Amino acid sequence: FVPRPGKDVDEERKLYGASFYDVIIKDLIPMVDKTFRTYTDREHRAMAGLSWGGCQTFNTVLPHMDKFSALGTFSGALFGVDVKTCFNGVFADAEKYNKKVYAIVSNMSIAIERRDFIRRTACFVCNQQEAGILFSENYENVTPEEMTDILADRIRSAKIPKMVVTMGGDGAVYADQEGDKGVYPALKVDVVDTTGAGDSFFAGVCMGLTYGKTLREACGIGTRLASTVICTSENICPRFMPEEFGLER
């Protein structure tokens, strides 16, 4: 993306791929429903995207909540966001309608300026280095067990409801305001390519929490998904059945 000379960057971003949203709503969805045996109601339709696809997911789904029941954005690109007003205040309305918002870091330098938003998420996920930036500390040589106690103390004072910190080969640590905390160990696998591991982990955590699993159980689902992704250099979508995670459809 390169803005035209002399043009406002934010306004240019709005024009970039602007026709994509109409194509999804007016062309793609009708074509899919006409061609395949699909449920056509909003309760059976969702959309997810990574990076710029996350931005496109926000811009497609949130103005058309009559057509979608859920969305997922992973490291989604968002610019100049005002949490209270963006997308007609949908993030502010999450509390009103008792809906959960889960967040993973794409740019911690932005996240630390919006602690008010982090406090309103149901669960916040980041890696060890990002946690150090968030809390202005160095966790480079901290063990998982030490990180668990640190995290429990930090989220209590920062009023963050739930938080998970990934630690690479040392697994992930988690803590919440109710005092639940612990370490979920990494699975022993042959690592080929770690690309996508963080997003896969986050997706698993969100899935587990959405289905009512405990924070530890949700971390377990995320760990299994991430472990599948790092075993290959190919772009894959892990083909687990929900029942394998104890999820009832």
Short mmCIF file of C-alpha atoms in Angstrom, two decimals:
data_model
loop_
_atom_site.label_atom_id
_atom_site.label_comp_id
_atom_site.label_asym_id
_atom_site.label_seq_id
_atom_site.Cartn_x
_atom_site.Cartn_y
_atom_site.Cartn_z
CA PHE A 1 0.00 0.00 0.00
CA VAL A 2 1.40 3.39 -1.06
CA PRO A 3 -0.76 6.52 -0.71
CA ARG A 4 -0.94 8.92 -3.60
CA PRO A 5 1.35 11.96 -3.28
CA GLY A 6 -0.20 14.69 -1.16
CA LYS A 7 -3.14 12.53 -0.01
CA ASP A 8 -4.12 11.75 3.60
CA VAL A 9 -2.80 8.30 4.54
CA ASP A 10 -5.89 7.24 6.54
CA GLU A 11 -8.25 8.32 3.78
CA GLU A 12 -6.17 6.47 1.20
CA ARG A 13 -6.32 3.29 3.29
CA LYS A 14 -10.11 3.47 3.24
CA LEU A 15 -10.04 3.47 -0.56
CA TYR A 16 -7.52 0.63 -0.75
CA GLY A 17 -9.52 -2.46 -1.68
CA ALA A 18 -12.79 -0.69 -0.86
CA SER A 19 -14.70 -2.70 -3.48
CA PHE A 20 -13.75 -5.94 -1.68
CA TYR A 21 -16.53 -5.56 0.86
CA ASP A 22 -19.30 -5.22 -1.71
CA VAL A 23 -17.94 -8.23 -3.57
CA ILE A 24 -18.18 -10.34 -0.39
CA ILE A 25 -21.68 -9.19 0.57
CA LYS A 26 -23.33 -8.81 -2.83
CA ASP A 27 -21.55 -11.42 -4.96
CA LEU A 28 -19.62 -14.06 -3.01
CA ILE A 29 -22.13 -14.92 -0.26
CA PRO A 30 -25.12 -15.21 -2.66
CA MET A 31 -23.01 -17.33 -5.02
CA VAL A 32 -21.89 -19.68 -2.25
CA ASP A 33 -25.42 -20.07 -0.86
CA LYS A 34 -26.78 -20.72 -4.33
CA THR A 35 -24.08 -23.20 -5.34
CA PHE A 36 -23.56 -25.19 -2.13
CA ARG A 37 -25.79 -26.72 0.53
CA THR A 38 -25.29 -24.06 3.18
CA TYR A 39 -27.25 -22.65 6.07
CA THR A 40 -28.09 -19.13 4.93
CA ASP A 41 -28.95 -17.49 8.26
CA ARG A 42 -26.54 -15.26 10.22
CA GLU A 43 -26.16 -17.79 13.04
CA HIS A 44 -24.31 -20.12 10.67
CA ARG A 45 -22.07 -17.52 9.01
CA ALA A 46 -18.75 -16.18 10.28
CA MET A 47 -15.62 -14.62 8.83
CA ALA A 48 -11.98 -14.54 9.92
CA GLY A 49 -8.78 -13.01 8.59
CA LEU A 50 -5.09 -12.51 9.26
CA SER A 51 -3.23 -9.18 9.09
CA TRP A 52 -4.84 -7.10 6.30
CA GLY A 53 -7.43 -9.85 6.08
CA GLY A 54 -8.24 -9.02 9.69
CA CYS A 55 -8.89 -5.43 8.67
CA GLN A 56 -11.11 -6.65 5.84
CA THR A 57 -12.95 -8.91 8.28
CA PHE A 58 -13.70 -5.97 10.59
CA ASN A 59 -14.85 -3.83 7.67
CA THR A 60 -17.03 -6.58 6.20
CA VAL A 61 -18.65 -8.06 9.29
CA LEU A 62 -19.21 -5.21 11.72
CA PRO A 63 -21.31 -3.05 9.37
CA HIS A 64 -23.32 -6.18 8.45
CA MET A 65 -24.12 -7.87 11.75
CA ASP A 66 -27.45 -8.91 10.25
CA LYS A 67 -25.48 -11.33 8.07
CA PHE A 68 -22.73 -12.56 10.44
CA SER A 69 -22.87 -13.98 13.95
CA ALA A 70 -19.13 -14.10 14.67
CA LEU A 71 -15.78 -12.88 13.47
CA GLY A 72 -12.13 -13.55 14.17
CA THR A 73 -9.20 -11.29 13.34
CA PHE A 74 -5.63 -12.36 13.97
CA SER A 75 -3.02 -9.59 14.07
CA GLY A 76 -5.65 -7.56 12.25
CA ALA A 77 -4.56 -4.24 10.78
CA LEU A 78 -6.43 -1.34 12.37
CA PHE A 79 -5.47 2.32 12.14
CA GLY A 80 -6.60 5.36 14.12
CA VAL A 81 -9.09 3.34 16.18
CA ASP A 82 -11.27 5.00 18.81
CA VAL A 83 -12.63 2.07 20.83
CA LYS A 84 -15.74 3.97 21.88
CA THR A 85 -16.81 5.04 18.40
CA CYS A 86 -15.25 2.72 15.79
CA PHE A 87 -17.69 0.55 13.85
CA ASN A 88 -20.62 2.32 15.51
CA GLY A 89 -19.29 1.55 18.99
CA VAL A 90 -19.42 -2.23 18.66
CA PHE A 91 -16.52 -2.69 21.11
CA ALA A 92 -18.18 -0.42 23.64
CA ASP A 93 -21.44 -2.35 23.17
CA ALA A 94 -19.77 -5.69 23.91
CA GLU A 95 -20.30 -5.15 27.64
CA LYS A 96 -23.88 -4.03 27.10
CA TYR A 97 -24.75 -7.25 25.28
CA ASN A 98 -22.51 -9.46 27.46
CA LYS A 99 -20.25 -10.41 24.54
CA LYS A 100 -16.60 -11.36 24.93
CA VAL A 101 -13.71 -9.58 23.21
CA TYR A 102 -10.38 -11.43 23.02
CA ALA A 103 -7.15 -9.64 22.07
CA ILE A 104 -3.70 -10.62 20.82
CA VAL A 105 -0.89 -8.12 20.32
CA SER A 106 0.04 -6.95 16.83
CA ASN A 107 1.85 -3.81 17.98
CA MET A 108 2.61 -3.52 21.69
CA SER A 109 3.70 0.11 21.35
CA ILE A 110 0.07 0.87 20.46
CA ALA A 111 -1.40 -1.54 23.02
CA ILE A 112 0.39 0.06 25.98
CA GLU A 113 -1.26 3.35 25.10
CA ARG A 114 -4.70 1.73 25.27
CA ARG A 115 -4.72 0.00 28.63
CA ASP A 116 -8.36 0.97 28.93
CA PHE A 117 -9.11 -1.32 25.99
CA ILE A 118 -6.98 -4.17 27.39
CA ARG A 119 -8.93 -4.01 30.65
CA ARG A 120 -12.16 -4.51 28.71
CA THR A 121 -11.01 -7.66 26.93
CA ALA A 122 -12.08 -11.05 28.25
CA CYS A 123 -8.55 -12.37 27.72
CA PHE A 124 -5.32 -10.74 26.54
CA VAL A 125 -2.58 -12.83 24.91
CA CYS A 126 1.02 -11.84 24.18
CA ASN A 127 4.52 -13.29 24.20
CA GLN A 128 7.22 -12.97 26.85
CA GLN A 129 8.97 -9.99 25.28
CA GLU A 130 5.68 -8.13 24.74
CA ALA A 131 4.71 -8.73 28.36
CA GLY A 132 7.97 -7.07 29.37
CA ILE A 133 7.08 -4.03 27.28
CA LEU A 134 3.56 -3.90 28.71
CA PHE A 135 4.75 -3.98 32.33
CA SER A 136 8.08 -2.14 31.77
CA GLU A 137 10.19 -5.06 33.02
CA ASN A 138 12.74 -7.51 31.62
CA TYR A 139 11.54 -11.12 31.61
CA GLU A 140 14.34 -12.52 29.43
CA ASN A 141 15.77 -14.90 32.05
CA VAL A 142 12.58 -15.55 34.02
CA THR A 143 11.43 -19.17 34.41
CA PRO A 144 7.81 -20.14 33.64
CA GLU A 145 7.13 -20.69 37.33
CA GLU A 146 8.49 -17.25 38.20
CA MET A 147 6.57 -15.70 35.30
CA THR A 148 3.33 -17.21 36.61
CA ASP A 149 3.62 -15.43 39.95
CA ILE A 150 4.72 -12.20 38.28
CA LEU A 151 1.81 -12.31 35.84
CA ALA A 152 -0.75 -12.95 38.57
CA ASP A 153 0.52 -9.93 40.50
CA ARG A 154 0.74 -7.63 37.46
CA ILE A 155 -2.73 -8.30 36.10
CA ARG A 156 -4.19 -7.81 39.57
CA SER A 157 -2.75 -4.31 39.82
CA ALA A 158 -3.41 -3.52 36.13
CA LYS A 159 -7.00 -4.83 36.40
CA ILE A 160 -6.66 -7.10 33.36
CA PRO A 161 -9.31 -9.86 33.64
CA LYS A 162 -7.34 -12.74 32.10
CA MET A 163 -3.95 -12.90 30.47
CA VAL A 164 -1.78 -15.52 28.78
CA VAL A 165 1.93 -15.11 28.04
CA THR A 166 3.60 -17.49 25.58
CA MET A 167 7.21 -18.48 26.28
CA GLY A 168 8.19 -20.46 23.20
CA GLY A 169 9.64 -23.86 24.09
CA ASP A 170 8.86 -23.25 27.76
CA GLY A 171 5.12 -23.29 27.10
CA ALA A 172 2.64 -20.66 28.20
CA VAL A 173 1.71 -19.12 31.54
CA TYR A 174 -1.75 -17.88 32.45
CA ALA A 175 -3.50 -16.02 35.24
CA ASP A 176 -6.84 -14.38 35.97
CA GLN A 177 -8.41 -12.07 38.54
CA GLU A 178 -9.96 -15.00 40.41
CA GLY A 179 -6.54 -16.38 41.35
CA ASP A 180 -6.35 -19.16 38.78
CA LYS A 181 -2.78 -19.36 37.46
CA GLY A 182 -0.33 -21.88 36.10
CA VAL A 183 2.01 -23.11 33.39
CA TYR A 184 0.91 -25.10 30.36
CA PRO A 185 3.98 -26.93 29.00
CA ALA A 186 4.90 -26.95 25.33
CA LEU A 187 4.50 -30.21 23.44
CA LYS A 188 7.67 -31.94 22.26
CA VAL A 189 7.59 -31.77 18.46
CA ASP A 190 10.09 -31.39 15.64
CA VAL A 191 10.04 -27.67 14.86
CA VAL A 192 10.27 -26.83 11.15
CA ASP A 193 8.80 -23.33 10.87
CA THR A 194 7.26 -21.25 13.67
CA THR A 195 5.36 -18.96 11.29
CA GLY A 196 1.73 -18.79 12.39
CA ALA A 197 2.33 -20.43 15.78
CA GLY A 198 1.21 -17.39 17.76
CA ASP A 199 -1.97 -16.87 15.77
CA SER A 200 -2.82 -20.57 15.99
CA PHE A 201 -2.29 -20.55 19.74
CA PHE A 202 -4.51 -17.49 20.12
CA ALA A 203 -7.23 -19.06 17.98
CA GLY A 204 -7.21 -22.15 20.17
CA VAL A 205 -7.41 -20.13 23.38
CA CYS A 206 -10.33 -18.11 22.02
CA MET A 207 -12.10 -21.27 20.87
CA GLY A 208 -11.70 -22.92 24.26
CA LEU A 209 -12.92 -19.91 26.23
CA THR A 210 -15.85 -19.41 23.84
CA TYR A 211 -16.95 -22.99 24.53
CA GLY A 212 -16.73 -22.49 28.29
CA LYS A 213 -13.39 -24.19 28.93
CA THR A 214 -11.14 -23.11 31.79
CA LEU A 215 -8.17 -20.89 31.02
CA ARG A 216 -5.82 -23.85 31.42
CA GLU A 217 -7.93 -26.03 29.12
CA ALA A 218 -8.05 -23.22 26.56
CA CYS A 219 -4.25 -22.93 26.67
CA GLY A 220 -4.10 -26.67 26.03
CA ILE A 221 -6.16 -26.31 22.86
CA GLY A 222 -4.00 -23.42 21.71
CA THR A 223 -0.84 -25.43 22.38
CA ARG A 224 -2.06 -28.37 20.29
CA LEU A 225 -2.98 -26.14 17.36
CA ALA A 226 0.33 -24.27 17.47
CA SER A 227 2.27 -27.53 17.72
CA THR A 228 0.59 -28.79 14.56
CA VAL A 229 1.47 -25.62 12.65
CA ILE A 230 5.19 -25.54 13.55
CA CYS A 231 5.78 -29.10 12.34
CA THR A 232 5.65 -28.09 8.68
CA SER A 233 6.84 -25.31 6.40
CA GLU A 234 3.56 -25.41 4.48
CA ASN A 235 0.55 -23.19 5.16
CA ILE A 236 -1.94 -25.52 6.81
CA CYS A 237 -5.26 -25.44 8.60
CA PRO A 238 -5.19 -28.09 11.36
CA ARG A 239 -8.02 -30.54 10.66
CA PHE A 240 -9.06 -31.37 14.20
CA MET A 241 -12.61 -32.35 15.01
CA PRO A 242 -14.17 -30.29 17.84
CA GLU A 243 -14.72 -33.48 19.83
CA GLU A 244 -10.95 -33.98 20.00
CA PHE A 245 -10.82 -30.92 22.24
CA GLY A 246 -13.88 -31.87 24.26
CA LEU A 247 -15.99 -29.29 22.42
CA GLU A 248 -19.61 -30.16 21.79
CA ARG A 249 -21.16 -28.65 18.67
#
